[in-house]
Coordinates of C-alpha atoms in Angstrom, one line a residue:
M1 CA -0.9 -17.9 -9.2
L2 CA -0.1 -14.7 -11.2
H3 CA -3.4 -13.5 -12.7
K4 CA -3.8 -12.5 -16.3
W5 CA -3.3 -8.7 -16.1
K6 CA -0.1 -9.2 -14.1
Q7 CA 1.2 -11.6 -16.7
E8 CA 0.5 -9.1 -19.4
F9 CA 1.6 -5.9 -17.7
L10 CA 3.9 -6.6 -14.8
Y11 CA 7.1 -6.2 -16.8
N12 CA 6.3 -2.6 -17.6
F13 CA 3.5 -1.6 -15.2
K14 CA 5.3 -2.1 -11.8
S15 CA 4.8 1.0 -9.8
I16 CA 8.0 2.3 -8.4
T17 CA 6.6 5.6 -7.3
Y18 CA 10.0 7.1 -7.3
F19 CA 9.1 10.7 -6.6
L20 CA 10.4 13.4 -4.3
G21 CA 7.5 15.9 -4.3
I22 CA 6.5 15.1 -0.7
N23 CA 6.1 18.2 1.4
D24 CA 2.8 19.9 2.2
T25 CA 4.1 23.3 1.4
S26 CA 1.8 24.3 -1.5
L27 CA 2.1 28.0 -0.8
M28 CA 5.9 28.0 -0.8
V29 CA 7.7 29.3 -3.9
N30 CA 10.5 27.0 -5.1
P31 CA 13.7 29.0 -5.6
R32 CA 14.0 27.4 -9.0
I33 CA 10.7 28.9 -10.1
Q34 CA 10.7 32.6 -10.8
H35 CA 6.9 33.0 -10.3
R36 CA 4.2 31.9 -7.8
P37 CA 2.8 28.7 -9.3
T38 CA -1.0 28.1 -9.7
I39 CA -1.2 24.3 -9.6
C40 CA -4.3 22.7 -11.2
Y41 CA -5.2 19.1 -11.9
R42 CA -6.8 17.5 -15.0
P43 CA -6.9 14.1 -16.7
I44 CA -3.9 13.2 -18.9
K45 CA -4.7 13.5 -22.6
P46 CA -3.1 12.3 -25.9
S47 CA -1.2 15.6 -26.4
D48 CA 0.7 14.9 -23.2
L49 CA 2.4 11.8 -24.7
E50 CA 5.8 13.3 -25.4
T51 CA 6.1 15.1 -22.1
L52 CA 4.8 12.1 -20.2
E53 CA 7.5 9.9 -21.7
R54 CA 10.2 12.5 -21.0
I55 CA 9.3 12.9 -17.3
H56 CA 9.1 9.1 -16.8
S57 CA 12.6 8.8 -18.3
D58 CA 13.9 11.6 -16.0
V59 CA 12.2 10.4 -12.8
F60 CA 12.3 6.6 -12.9
P61 CA 15.3 4.2 -12.9
I62 CA 13.4 1.8 -15.1
R63 CA 12.1 2.1 -18.6
Y64 CA 8.5 1.8 -19.7
E65 CA 7.3 0.4 -23.0
S66 CA 5.4 2.6 -25.5
E67 CA 2.3 0.5 -24.9
F68 CA 2.1 1.7 -21.4
F69 CA 2.2 5.4 -22.4
Q70 CA -0.4 4.8 -25.1
S71 CA -2.6 3.2 -22.5
V72 CA -2.2 6.2 -20.2
V73 CA -2.9 9.0 -22.7
N74 CA -5.8 7.2 -24.3
G75 CA -7.4 6.0 -21.1
C76 CA -7.2 2.3 -22.0
D77 CA -7.6 0.5 -18.7
V78 CA -5.6 3.2 -17.0
V79 CA -6.9 6.3 -15.1
S80 CA -4.6 9.3 -14.7
W81 CA -4.3 12.8 -13.4
A82 CA -1.9 15.5 -14.5
A83 CA -0.6 18.5 -12.6
V84 CA -0.1 21.7 -14.5
D85 CA 1.0 25.3 -13.6
R86 CA -1.5 27.8 -15.0
S87 CA 0.8 30.6 -14.1
R88 CA 3.8 29.6 -16.3
P89 CA 4.8 32.7 -18.2
D90 CA 6.4 30.8 -21.1
G91 CA 3.2 29.8 -22.8
Q92 CA 3.3 26.2 -21.3
S93 CA 0.6 26.6 -18.8
D94 CA -1.0 23.3 -19.8
E95 CA 2.3 21.2 -19.9
L96 CA 2.7 18.4 -17.4
I97 CA 4.7 19.1 -14.3
G98 CA 3.5 16.0 -12.4
F99 CA 1.3 13.0 -12.9
V100 CA -0.2 9.9 -11.3
T101 CA -1.4 6.8 -13.2
A102 CA -3.5 4.0 -11.7
R103 CA -5.4 0.9 -12.7
I104 CA -8.7 -0.7 -11.5
I105 CA -8.5 -4.4 -10.8
L106 CA -10.8 -7.0 -9.2
A107 CA -10.3 -7.5 -5.5
K108 CA -10.4 -11.3 -5.9
D109 CA -7.6 -11.3 -8.5
S110 CA -5.3 -8.9 -6.6
E111 CA -2.1 -9.8 -4.7
I112 CA -3.6 -8.3 -1.5
A113 CA -6.8 -10.4 -1.5
D114 CA -5.5 -12.1 1.7
L115 CA -4.9 -8.7 3.3
L116 CA -8.4 -7.4 2.6
R117 CA -11.7 -8.2 4.4
Y118 CA -14.4 -8.0 1.8
D119 CA -17.4 -10.0 0.6
S120 CA -15.9 -12.6 -1.6
S121 CA -19.3 -13.6 -2.9
R122 CA -19.5 -10.2 -4.7
V123 CA -17.2 -10.6 -7.7
D124 CA -17.6 -7.0 -8.6
Q125 CA -15.6 -5.6 -5.7
T126 CA -12.5 -3.7 -7.0
L127 CA -9.2 -2.0 -5.9
V128 CA -7.3 0.9 -7.4
Y129 CA -3.6 0.1 -8.0
I130 CA -1.2 3.1 -8.3
L131 CA 1.2 2.5 -11.2
T132 CA 3.4 5.5 -11.4
L133 CA 3.7 8.9 -9.6
G134 CA 6.1 11.7 -10.5
V135 CA 6.9 15.4 -10.2
V136 CA 9.4 17.3 -12.3
D137 CA 12.5 18.5 -10.4
A138 CA 11.6 22.2 -10.4
Y139 CA 8.2 21.7 -8.9
R140 CA 9.1 19.3 -6.1
N141 CA 8.5 20.1 -2.4
L142 CA 5.3 22.0 -3.3
G143 CA 2.8 19.4 -2.1
I144 CA 2.0 18.2 -5.6
A145 CA 2.5 14.5 -5.0
T146 CA 0.3 14.7 -1.9
A147 CA -2.5 16.3 -4.0
L148 CA -2.2 13.7 -6.7
I149 CA -2.5 10.9 -4.2
R150 CA -5.6 12.6 -2.8
E151 CA -7.1 12.7 -6.3
V152 CA -6.7 8.9 -6.5
I153 CA -8.2 8.3 -3.0
K154 CA -11.1 10.6 -3.9
Y155 CA -11.7 8.7 -7.1
A156 CA -11.5 5.3 -5.4
S157 CA -13.9 6.5 -2.7
S158 CA -16.4 7.5 -5.3
I159 CA -16.6 3.9 -6.6
P160 CA -19.0 2.1 -4.2
V161 CA -17.5 -1.3 -4.9
C162 CA -13.9 -0.2 -4.4
R163 CA -12.3 -1.3 -1.1
A164 CA -8.8 0.0 -1.2
V165 CA -6.0 1.9 -3.0
Y166 CA -2.6 0.1 -3.0
L167 CA 0.9 0.4 -4.4
H168 CA 4.5 -0.7 -4.2
V169 CA 7.4 1.4 -3.1
I170 CA 11.1 0.5 -3.5
S171 CA 12.6 -0.2 -0.1
Y172 CA 15.2 2.6 -0.2
N173 CA 12.8 5.4 -1.2
N174 CA 12.5 6.8 2.3
P175 CA 10.7 10.1 1.3
A176 CA 7.9 8.1 -0.4
I177 CA 7.6 5.7 2.5
H178 CA 7.4 8.7 4.9
L179 CA 4.7 10.3 2.7
Y180 CA 2.5 7.3 2.5
T181 CA 2.8 6.6 6.2
K182 CA 1.8 10.2 6.9
M183 CA -1.2 9.9 4.6
S184 CA -2.5 6.9 6.6
F185 CA -1.5 4.2 4.2
N186 CA -0.7 0.9 5.9
C187 CA 2.6 -0.9 5.2
V188 CA 1.4 -4.5 5.1
R189 CA 4.1 -6.5 3.5
R190 CA 7.8 -6.5 2.3
L191 CA 8.4 -8.2 -1.0
H192 CA 12.0 -9.5 -1.5
G193 CA 13.6 -8.9 -4.9
F194 CA 10.4 -7.4 -6.3
Y195 CA 12.3 -4.9 -8.6
L196 CA 15.0 -5.8 -11.0
I197 CA 17.0 -2.6 -12.0
N198 CA 20.2 -2.8 -14.0
G199 CA 20.6 -6.4 -13.1
Q200 CA 20.2 -5.9 -9.4
H201 CA 17.2 -6.9 -7.2
Y202 CA 15.6 -4.5 -4.8
D203 CA 12.9 -5.1 -2.2
S204 CA 9.5 -3.5 -2.2
Y205 CA 7.1 -2.4 0.5
L206 CA 3.4 -2.9 -0.2
F207 CA 1.2 0.0 1.1
V208 CA -2.7 -0.1 1.3
Y209 CA -5.2 2.7 2.0
Y210 CA -8.7 1.3 2.8
V211 CA -11.8 3.0 1.5
N212 CA -15.6 2.4 1.6
G213 CA -15.5 0.1 4.6
G214 CA -12.6 -2.0 3.3
R215 CA -10.2 -3.1 6.0
S216 CA -7.6 -5.7 6.9
P217 CA -8.8 -9.2 8.0
C218 CA -7.9 -8.5 11.6
S219 CA -8.1 -5.0 12.8
P220 CA -6.0 -3.8 15.8
L221 CA -9.1 -3.8 18.0
E222 CA -10.0 -7.3 17.0
L223 CA -6.4 -8.5 17.5
V224 CA -6.4 -7.1 21.1
T225 CA -9.8 -8.7 21.7
V226 CA -8.6 -12.1 20.6
I227 CA -5.4 -11.8 22.7
V228 CA -7.5 -10.9 25.8
R229 CA -9.9 -13.8 25.1
C230 CA -6.9 -16.2 24.8
M231 CA -5.5 -14.9 28.1
K232 CA -8.8 -15.4 29.9
T233 CA -9.1 -18.9 28.5
G234 CA -5.6 -19.7 29.7
L235 CA -6.3 -18.5 33.2
K236 CA -9.5 -20.5 33.4
S237 CA -7.6 -23.6 32.3
V238 CA -4.9 -23.2 34.9
A239 CA -7.6 -22.6 37.6
A240 CA -9.4 -25.8 36.5
K241 CA -6.1 -27.7 36.7
L242 CA -5.6 -26.6 40.3
M243 CA -9.1 -27.4 41.4
M244 CA -8.8 -30.9 39.9
A245 CA -5.4 -31.6 41.5
K246 CA -5.2 -34.9 43.3
V247 CA -5.0 -35.0 47.1
K248 CA -2.4 -37.5 48.3
W249 CA -2.1 -38.5 52.0
P250 CA 1.3 -39.6 53.3
K251 CA 1.8 -43.3 54.1
G252 CA 2.2 -44.7 57.6
N253 CA 1.4 -42.9 60.9
E254 CA 2.6 -39.5 59.8
T255 CA 0.4 -36.7 60.8
R256 CA 1.4 -34.2 58.1
G257 CA -1.4 -32.6 56.1
P258 CA -2.4 -33.5 52.6
V259 CA 0.0 -32.9 49.8
L260 CA -1.4 -31.3 46.6
T261 CA 0.2 -32.7 43.4
Q262 CA -0.6 -31.0 40.1
N263 CA -0.7 -32.7 36.7
K264 CA 2.6 -32.2 35.1
R265 CA 1.2 -31.6 31.6
M266 CA 0.1 -28.0 31.1
T267 CA -2.3 -26.9 28.4
N268 CA -0.8 -25.1 25.4
I269 CA -2.9 -22.2 24.3
E270 CA -2.5 -21.2 20.7
C271 CA -4.1 -18.3 18.9
S272 CA -4.0 -19.3 15.2
G273 CA -5.3 -17.6 12.1
L274 CA -3.9 -14.1 13.0
E275 CA -1.8 -12.2 10.6
Y276 CA 0.3 -9.4 11.9
V277 CA 0.7 -6.5 9.5

């Protein structure tokens, strides 16, 4: 069932994370920039509204409602970080060149509750959901997007009850997929038809980064342990079948040795309750 905040915000809060600032080359000067940038990060503020709306319009193939931008610049249920270039010679050293927006939600109400091992008796446990992430064209390939994601991870890690950071990425955004994979996000699910853009549906990948002891319901080590246990159980079952096989002696005066016959029905061993992600 779609929880309340999804019902209210899903139509304009879906995170498409449609950025291209993906390379860790912070010391490289982009040819389109005539100076060596000094990138700094700060919270987004009300004076950023016009620039924030313009960058979203330039970067994303979908349109966001004005309520979304008001929530971002005023910090209403949204946390955000802005990237600025303090070395800009045009007097715009505090103007946005990149941004990330995120939202804190309760773990029990999230769409990844089944992909997260947490104490369900504690209703205060939370997640951080990345809504949007973007870098202006002239400042891409400088490592800004990576730094913005790290700010979100650092923020989530500072909240003791937070268990993960997660987001959606449109299926054809290979640079973003590569970036999140490189940053140790786990791709846990593919959602068919998640985005509707210009009348066409597109799939989405769901990525999760676990913090503060959060993890998937079945870790790789646990999965291997269960598989080995199942294999051992299977071998023991087969051995028991052989030991219990009936001994049949041939009729008449034949002197041939005993014939071992095994029960035709073999035990089916199933390992249920595992989710491969």
